[in-house]
Amino acid sequence: MEQKTKIKGKVHYVGVNDRTKHLFEGLWPLPYGVSYNSYLIDDEKVALVDTVDICYFEVFLHKIRSVIGDRPIDYLIINHMEPDHSGSLSLIKQHYPNIIIVGNKQTFGMVEGFYGITGEQYLIANGDSLDLGYHKLTFYLTPMVHWPETMMTFDETEGIIFSGDGFGAFGTLDGGFMDTRLNTDIFWQEMIRYYSNIVGKYGSAVQKALEKLAPLSITTICSTHGPVWIEQKDRVIDIYDRMSRYEGEEGVVIVYGTMYGNTEQMAEAIALELSVQGIKNIVLHNVNKRHPSYIIADIFKYKGLIIGSATYCNELYPEIDSLLSKILTRDMKNRYLGYFGSFCWSSAALRHMHTFAEKSKFELVGIPVDMKISMSDQTYDECEALGLAMAERLKQDR
Ligand code: FEO
């Protein structure tokens, strides 16, 4: 059993899979589940890196004991305090009462706040080290990837970065936990969705973390979610680098809120013109049907964004309103924005879209289209013109 959990050196995988929860953070769908990764370093001194969601404590404890038997754990290194990782902290402390918690100044306030735990602490600052015997660990503070206390732990001996949420992805680890033993196909899209949904607001913090990691000789990424990355670690770092710079691929997300399909016809007209103009990556999302988790992921993926809304109670269509709030929350940058609206007796959606456009600071492309009641030849021409303007803007970047 011990060898089957081994990653490198004396480092073992002791994480768990969650195929039960429907919504991560109560918000984000988990069609492929999610893993909560924890790592056990079975050295002269034993160290546990993060814990798991409390629902899986018994499985977790069994995995720990299968590696170290009755040996005590000397250190619990907390890279991140969000309860999907710290949830088992109290129970670990009950089973290993002499364990020393390793964290930074921000960590310990949360340890006490969430779990009422005080006692012996190993307080680290950026660049501090911990020698376990074979493995020599160095700590890097990476605040806001994804909370203020987040840090990463680098194993100098084997080049392993224990990266917390950094480089994470949704999706359970079915069978193998290392990319060398897994079909990783699902994880690329689930990585974009995870990043955009969970960490997406903190692009500049991720960029600062990447700068800190750049001088390190990383062989292996041990994140708290998703596979252990060895063979494909460079691709993972590149994805996180591009997403945290808000760099999009050529393509357009057209997202619209419609009640009876008239506003949808505007989206179709715009999309057809984009296609005629040579843009191949076009994704239409009916906001009623598609969960915002997936829409946000596509907005992170593509440079072009066109949003349409029917007028509803003299406001935006409610689900579009909610989506705009999620976009602004993530402080997204570097997008080309077009928009359109519709109304039956009083135009309001377009006015609210204009307010959003100003707040977003996105580059406005084309002339916004407002439609009264249903599609006319003139409205169709205006939609085509909007599609054409977006296509031309995207093609300037080729
Ligand atoms: Fe996976 Fe920010 O917790």
Coordinates of C-alpha atoms and ligand atoms in Angstrom, one line a residue, residues 24-25 80 82 84-85 146-147 165 194 198 224-225, ligand 1:
F24 CA -18.5 23.5 -4.6
E25 CA -18.7 26.5 -2.2
H80 CA -4.6 27.2 3.0
E82 CA -10.5 27.3 3.5
D84 CA -12.3 22.2 2.1
H85 CA -8.7 21.8 3.3
H146 CA -6.8 32.3 -2.8
W147 CA -7.2 33.8 0.7
D165 CA -5.3 26.1 -4.6
Y194 CA -12.0 26.0 -11.4
I198 CA -12.7 30.2 -7.6
T224 CA -4.9 20.8 -3.2
H225 CA -7.3 19.9 -6.1
Ligands
FEO1 FE1 -9.7 24.6 -2.2 FE2 -9.6 28.0 -1.4 O1 -9.9 26.2 -1.1

